[in-house]
Tab-separated table of C-alpha atoms and ligand atoms in Angstrom:
chain	number	residue	atom	x	y	z
A	1	MET	CA	163.359	177.355	119.216
A	2	GLU	CA	164.846	178.331	122.557
A	3	ALA	CA	168.090	180.333	122.529
A	4	ARG	CA	170.032	177.470	124.088
A	5	THR	CA	168.748	175.012	121.477
A	6	LEU	CA	169.876	177.376	118.710
A	7	ARG	CA	173.306	177.680	120.326
A	8	PHE	CA	173.502	173.892	120.639
A	9	GLU	CA	172.587	173.465	116.969
A	10	ALA	CA	175.215	176.012	115.925
A	11	ALA	CA	177.808	174.308	118.132
A	12	LEU	CA	176.978	170.918	116.559
A	13	LEU	CA	177.356	172.334	113.069
A	14	SER	CA	180.680	173.973	113.867
A	15	MET	CA	181.769	170.761	115.632
A	16	ASP	CA	182.501	172.616	118.857
A	17	ARG	CA	182.376	169.602	121.176
A	18	VAL	CA	183.368	171.590	124.250
A	19	LEU	CA	180.463	174.022	123.882
A	20	CYS	CA	178.048	171.161	123.043
A	21	ARG	CA	179.032	169.371	126.196
A	22	SER	CA	178.707	172.400	128.433
A	23	LEU	CA	175.264	173.311	127.008
A	24	LEU	CA	174.106	169.741	127.526
A	25	GLN	CA	175.384	169.698	131.099
A	26	GLU	CA	173.656	173.016	131.732
A	27	ALA	CA	170.342	171.578	130.471
A	28	MET	CA	170.821	168.414	132.533
A	29	GLY	CA	171.306	170.508	135.651
A	30	GLU	CA	168.073	172.427	135.158
A	31	GLU	CA	165.729	169.519	134.566
A	32	ARG	CA	165.779	165.858	135.480
A	33	GLN	CA	168.959	164.812	133.660
A	34	LEU	CA	167.526	162.772	130.788
A	35	GLU	CA	164.666	165.200	130.214
A	36	GLY	CA	167.215	168.012	129.931
A	37	ILE	CA	169.065	165.989	127.278
A	38	GLU	CA	165.842	165.256	125.351
A	39	HIS	CA	164.726	168.875	125.369
A	40	LEU	CA	168.012	170.110	123.966
A	41	LEU	CA	169.150	167.345	121.658
A	42	GLY	CA	165.802	166.355	120.082
A	43	PRO	CA	164.732	169.746	118.657
A	44	ALA	CA	168.296	170.669	117.595
A	45	LEU	CA	168.747	167.440	115.597
A	46	ALA	CA	165.207	167.601	114.182
A	47	HIS	CA	165.961	171.118	112.913
A	48	ILE	CA	169.264	169.945	111.415
A	49	GLY	CA	167.314	167.157	109.671
A	50	ASP	CA	164.781	169.645	108.282
A	51	ARG	CA	167.584	171.886	107.023
A	52	TRP	CA	169.268	168.902	105.352
A	53	GLU	CA	165.966	167.971	103.688
A	54	ALA	CA	165.624	171.580	102.461
A	55	GLY	CA	169.086	171.355	100.885
A	56	GLU	CA	170.672	173.856	103.304
A	57	LEU	CA	173.019	171.368	104.958
A	58	ALA	CA	175.160	168.492	103.709
A	59	LEU	CA	174.652	164.914	104.923
A	60	THR	CA	178.155	165.028	106.403
A	61	GLN	CA	176.957	167.803	108.738
A	62	VAL	CA	174.008	165.658	109.848
A	63	TYR	CA	176.417	162.786	110.313
A	64	MET	CA	178.845	164.808	112.426
A	65	GLY	CA	176.009	166.275	114.521
A	66	GLY	CA	174.709	162.772	115.199
A	67	ARG	CA	178.200	161.523	115.959
A	68	ILE	CA	178.914	164.276	118.485
A	69	CYS	CA	175.570	163.589	120.219
A	70	GLU	CA	176.346	159.883	120.299
A	71	ASP	CA	179.731	160.500	121.962
A	72	LEU	CA	178.218	162.914	124.478
A	73	LEU	CA	175.444	160.489	125.383
A	74	ALA	CA	177.945	157.658	125.817
A	75	ASP	CA	179.850	159.890	128.172
A	76	LEU	CA	177.007	161.537	130.088
A	77	CYS	CA	174.508	158.659	130.308
A	78	PRO	CA	176.426	155.375	130.148
A	79	THR	CA	174.429	152.368	128.994
A	80	SER	CA	174.713	150.327	132.175
A	81	SER	CA	174.483	153.154	134.683
A	82	THR	CA	171.783	151.565	136.831
A	83	PRO	CA	171.685	147.790	136.509
A	84	VAL	CA	168.641	146.639	138.454
A	85	ALA	CA	168.318	142.945	139.171
A	86	GLY	CA	164.759	141.712	139.395
A	87	GLY	CA	162.975	144.711	137.805
A	88	PRO	CA	160.486	144.080	134.980
A	89	ARG	CA	162.242	143.194	131.716
A	90	ILE	CA	161.814	145.253	128.589
A	91	GLY	CA	163.307	144.582	125.158
A	92	VAL	CA	164.426	147.588	123.086
A	93	GLY	CA	165.714	147.815	119.536
A	94	VAL	CA	165.862	149.830	116.319
A	95	LEU	CA	164.031	148.209	113.421
A	96	LEU	CA	166.052	148.221	110.182
A	97	ASP	CA	167.554	151.698	110.362
A	98	GLN	CA	170.706	152.925	112.013
A	99	HIS	CA	169.345	155.898	113.965
A	100	GLN	CA	170.130	154.877	117.508
A	101	LEU	CA	170.138	158.019	119.660
A	102	GLY	CA	166.431	157.805	120.510
A	103	LYS	CA	166.695	154.160	121.525
A	104	ARG	CA	169.625	155.027	123.709
A	105	ILE	CA	167.663	157.723	125.569
A	106	VAL	CA	164.614	155.461	125.903
A	107	ALA	CA	166.787	152.649	127.309
A	108	SER	CA	168.489	154.994	129.784
A	109	SER	CA	165.124	156.381	130.947
A	110	LEU	CA	163.790	152.870	131.543
A	111	ARG	CA	166.917	151.794	133.400
A	112	SER	CA	166.838	154.885	135.588
A	113	CYS	CA	163.315	153.874	136.688
A	114	GLY	CA	164.253	150.339	137.638
A	115	PHE	CA	163.473	148.330	134.492
A	116	GLN	CA	165.862	145.664	133.222
A	117	VAL	CA	166.575	146.594	129.619
A	118	LEU	CA	167.528	143.986	127.035
A	119	ASP	CA	169.071	146.058	124.274
A	120	TYR	CA	168.833	144.183	120.955
A	121	GLY	CA	170.745	146.847	118.990
A	122	GLN	CA	169.897	148.448	115.669
A	123	GLY	CA	169.460	147.521	112.004
A	124	LEU	CA	167.261	144.565	113.011
A	125	GLU	CA	165.041	142.626	110.622
A	126	PRO	CA	161.428	142.188	111.821
A	127	LEU	CA	161.616	138.392	112.135
A	128	GLU	CA	164.909	138.514	113.991
A	129	LEU	CA	163.633	141.081	116.481
A	130	ALA	CA	160.429	139.073	117.070
A	131	ARG	CA	162.480	135.918	117.590
A	132	LEU	CA	164.672	137.617	120.213
A	133	ALA	CA	161.704	139.102	122.095
A	134	ARG	CA	159.838	135.800	122.158
A	135	LYS	CA	162.917	133.828	123.175
A	136	ASP	CA	163.494	136.178	126.125
A	137	GLN	CA	159.742	136.284	126.912
A	138	VAL	CA	159.822	140.040	127.467
A	139	PRO	CA	156.344	141.357	128.344
A	140	ILE	CA	157.063	144.583	126.446
A	141	LEU	CA	159.088	145.286	123.312
A	142	MET	CA	159.958	148.947	122.640
A	143	VAL	CA	160.953	149.698	119.076
A	144	SER	CA	162.446	152.882	117.687
A	145	VAL	CA	162.165	153.719	113.987
A	146	LEU	CA	163.233	156.941	112.284
A	147	MET	CA	162.491	156.192	108.640
A	148	LEU	CA	159.048	155.754	107.144
A	149	ASN	CA	160.083	152.598	105.275
A	150	SER	CA	161.194	151.004	108.527
A	151	ALA	CA	157.969	152.066	110.257
A	152	LEU	CA	155.871	150.338	107.599
A	153	ARG	CA	157.732	147.074	108.225
A	154	LEU	CA	156.524	147.121	111.837
A	155	ARG	CA	153.466	145.227	110.562
A	156	GLU	CA	155.699	142.214	109.868
A	157	LEU	CA	157.157	142.454	113.342
A	158	ARG	CA	153.731	142.718	114.935
A	159	GLU	CA	152.527	139.630	113.049
A	160	ALA	CA	155.623	137.654	114.015
A	161	LEU	CA	155.085	138.470	117.702
A	162	GLY	CA	151.958	136.311	117.527
A	163	GLU	CA	148.716	136.484	119.494
A	164	GLY	CA	147.487	135.639	122.974
A	165	PRO	CA	148.056	137.096	126.427
A	166	GLU	CA	151.704	136.007	126.530
A	167	ARG	CA	152.797	137.900	123.426
A	168	PRO	CA	155.099	140.884	123.998
A	169	ARG	CA	153.207	144.204	123.823
A	170	LEU	CA	154.641	146.366	121.059
A	171	VAL	CA	155.441	150.007	121.875
A	172	VAL	CA	156.816	152.250	119.133
A	173	GLY	CA	158.333	155.710	118.804
A	174	GLY	CA	160.414	157.919	116.518
A	175	ALA	CA	160.055	160.598	113.838
A	176	PRO	CA	157.482	158.855	111.543
A	177	PHE	CA	154.970	158.789	114.412
A	178	ARG	CA	155.352	162.512	114.955
A	179	PHE	CA	154.756	163.147	111.247
A	180	ASN	CA	151.665	160.873	111.211
A	181	PRO	CA	149.934	160.536	114.616
A	182	ARG	CA	147.781	157.569	113.471
A	183	LEU	CA	150.623	155.524	112.031
A	184	TRP	CA	151.175	153.486	115.218
A	185	GLN	CA	147.648	152.071	114.994
A	186	GLU	CA	148.004	151.398	111.275
A	187	VAL	CA	151.062	149.206	111.914
A	188	GLY	CA	149.332	147.346	114.754
A	189	ALA	CA	151.323	148.652	117.716
A	190	ASP	CA	149.846	148.611	121.217
A	191	ALA	CA	151.098	152.092	122.126
A	192	VAL	CA	153.222	154.984	120.925
A	193	GLY	CA	155.445	157.414	122.843
A	194	GLN	CA	157.279	160.642	122.037
A	195	THR	CA	159.934	160.658	124.761
A	196	GLY	CA	161.849	158.536	127.231
A	197	VAL	CA	159.493	159.775	129.948
A	198	ASP	CA	156.567	158.445	127.870
A	199	ALA	CA	158.356	155.101	127.550
A	200	VAL	CA	158.435	154.735	131.330
A	201	ALA	CA	154.781	155.769	131.800
A	202	ILE	CA	153.619	153.394	129.038
A	203	ALA	CA	155.621	150.495	130.456
A	204	GLN	CA	154.109	151.049	133.896
A	205	ARG	CA	150.589	151.253	132.448
A	206	LEU	CA	150.923	148.108	130.312
A	207	LEU	CA	152.357	146.111	133.200
A	208	GLU	CA	149.529	147.238	135.487
A	209	GLU	CA	146.961	146.275	132.841
A	210	SER	CA	148.518	142.836	132.438
A	211	CYS	CA	148.268	142.271	136.217
A	212	ALA	CA	144.650	143.493	136.458
A	213	PRO	CA	142.106	140.697	137.135
B	1	B12	C1	171.069	162.244	113.223
B	1	B12	C2	170.364	161.704	111.985
B	1	B12	C3	171.062	160.780	111.199
B	1	B12	C4	172.412	160.192	111.602
B	1	B12	C5	172.171	159.059	112.635
B	1	B12	C6	173.259	159.026	113.700
B	1	B12	C7	172.958	158.008	114.790
B	1	B12	N1	174.005	157.367	115.242
B	1	B12	O1	171.871	157.773	115.222
B	1	B12	C8	172.945	159.659	110.225
B	1	B12	C9	173.800	160.739	109.557
B	1	B12	C10	173.762	158.371	110.280
B	1	B12	C11	171.640	159.524	109.436
B	1	B12	C12	171.525	158.767	108.299
B	1	B12	C13	170.406	158.736	107.486
B	1	B12	N2	169.273	159.475	107.637
B	1	B12	CO1	168.881	160.477	109.258
B	1	B12	N3	168.432	161.722	110.556
B	1	B12	C14	169.049	162.141	111.633
B	1	B12	C15	168.189	163.221	112.342
B	1	B12	C16	168.741	164.577	111.913
B	1	B12	C17	168.123	163.173	113.849
B	1	B12	C18	167.701	161.819	114.453
B	1	B12	C19	168.016	161.810	115.929
B	1	B12	O2	168.981	161.193	116.360
B	1	B12	N4	167.262	162.576	116.726
B	1	B12	C20	167.492	162.704	118.187
B	1	B12	C21	166.814	161.576	118.926
B	1	B12	C22	167.059	161.699	120.422
B	1	B12	O3	165.419	161.687	118.672
B	1	B12	P1	164.499	160.464	118.230
B	1	B12	O4	165.295	159.399	117.595
B	1	B12	O5	163.325	161.011	117.525
B	1	B12	O6	164.029	159.843	119.631
B	1	B12	C23	163.212	160.516	120.572
B	1	B12	C24	161.717	160.334	120.347
B	1	B12	O7	161.339	160.130	119.011
B	1	B12	C25	161.340	159.198	121.237
B	1	B12	N5	161.511	157.828	120.734
B	1	B12	C26	162.326	157.328	119.780
B	1	B12	N6	162.182	156.021	119.672
B	1	B12	C27	161.276	155.648	120.593
B	1	B12	C28	160.748	154.387	120.902
B	1	B12	C29	159.770	154.301	121.901
B	1	B12	C30	159.214	152.958	122.224
B	1	B12	C31	159.332	155.466	122.586
B	1	B12	C32	158.302	155.353	123.640
B	1	B12	C33	159.868	156.722	122.276
B	1	B12	C34	160.831	156.795	121.288
B	1	B12	O8	162.182	159.374	122.346
B	1	B12	C35	163.486	159.805	121.884
B	1	B12	C36	164.147	160.659	122.915
B	1	B12	O9	163.448	161.876	123.098
B	1	B12	C37	166.773	162.921	111.727
B	1	B12	C38	165.790	164.109	111.732
B	1	B12	C39	164.574	163.867	112.630
B	1	B12	N7	163.580	164.714	112.488
B	1	B12	O10	164.502	162.948	113.424
B	1	B12	C40	167.157	162.419	110.326
B	1	B12	C41	166.202	161.500	109.553
B	1	B12	C42	165.578	160.468	110.476
B	1	B12	N8	167.110	160.840	108.606
B	1	B12	C43	166.600	160.687	107.439
B	1	B12	C44	167.258	160.064	106.339
B	1	B12	C45	166.535	160.106	105.006
B	1	B12	C46	168.520	159.445	106.489
B	1	B12	C47	169.329	158.696	105.412
B	1	B12	C48	168.507	157.793	104.462
B	1	B12	C49	170.122	159.748	104.630
B	1	B12	C50	170.929	159.181	103.439
B	1	B12	N9	170.556	159.617	102.262
B	1	B12	O11	171.819	158.405	103.617
B	1	B12	C51	170.319	157.879	106.267
B	1	B12	C52	169.772	156.476	106.632
B	1	B12	C53	170.693	155.665	107.512
B	1	B12	C54	170.042	154.361	107.933
B	1	B12	N10	170.103	153.322	107.139
B	1	B12	O12	169.426	154.295	108.980
B	1	B12	C55	165.176	161.245	107.339
B	1	B12	C56	164.093	160.153	107.309
B	1	B12	C57	162.945	160.540	106.392
B	1	B12	C58	161.965	159.436	106.103
B	1	B12	N11	160.902	159.824	105.471
B	1	B12	O13	162.111	158.295	106.381
B	1	B12	C59	165.137	162.211	108.593
B	1	B12	C60	163.750	162.357	109.247
B	1	B12	C61	165.657	163.595	108.127
B	1	B12	C62	164.657	164.352	107.262
B	1	B12	N12	164.069	165.413	107.774
B	1	B12	O14	164.422	164.013	106.141
B	1	B12	N13	170.649	160.272	109.996
């Protein structure tokens, strides 16, 4: 890992919010803002997760790390920073689990590129999420899942979205798809992405495809 990522991880674990914030701002200044956040926060939290799994860290440390990142994101990339009237609409949500940082970054990336984001929240049941997406007639539904059990329930969501050209296209992302690169196809998704930048590129591609004669 890069030196700054290691420093960020250490600052998260010692709950040094001031240092976390300044490292994040530094990273945001060097790259396009959200990409800077992704490059620092993603690997640091993934490493904290691995260390928790290996028994080196307590769950409370994971919790506090996540909490600090949540507060920093709320502060540095507010949810409604760029409301765009008339842009293509995209639904986003977290299926079943409570890991919401990825969804937040994906939503901010989409908003910053002119999409109207309908944020359905987290901890959603498959049928409920499908109902919301169909009611709003979003052409694309982006779903974040961080736990394998939640990822496997994407099949139910995909089924409930229905068939035909009008059904929302299902785009997925999150840790289980990094661990198993074929999982997105197994659950019936239309596309998978690893970052907020991917989310934007996929949305543009799917919308172009749907307009093609
Ligand atoms: C922080 C964290 C928590 C925090 C969450 C805080 C919060 N408010 O979100 C807390 C402490 C609450 C938590 C709880 C739990 N966690 Co947890 N957690 C993590 C951790 C360390 C980091 C996740 C994170 O926020 N990463 C940073 C964000 C920015 O990254 P991201 O979500 O991956 O999103 C990026 C990309 O994936 C992508 N992306 C994400 N979604 C989408 C969607 C689309 C459409 C696209 C295009 C892209 C995209 O773009 C994002 C931005 O770059 C992960 C480790 C890991 N490797 O992910 C474990 C992890 C996900 N947790 C895990 C577990 C087991 C749990 C608990 C069950 C622990 C417990 N015993 O209680 C609970 C479950 C809670 C629940 N019901 O949901 C396991 C899951 C394992 C599995 N096989 O399912 C992991 C993988 C840790 C591990 N190595 O074992 N967790």
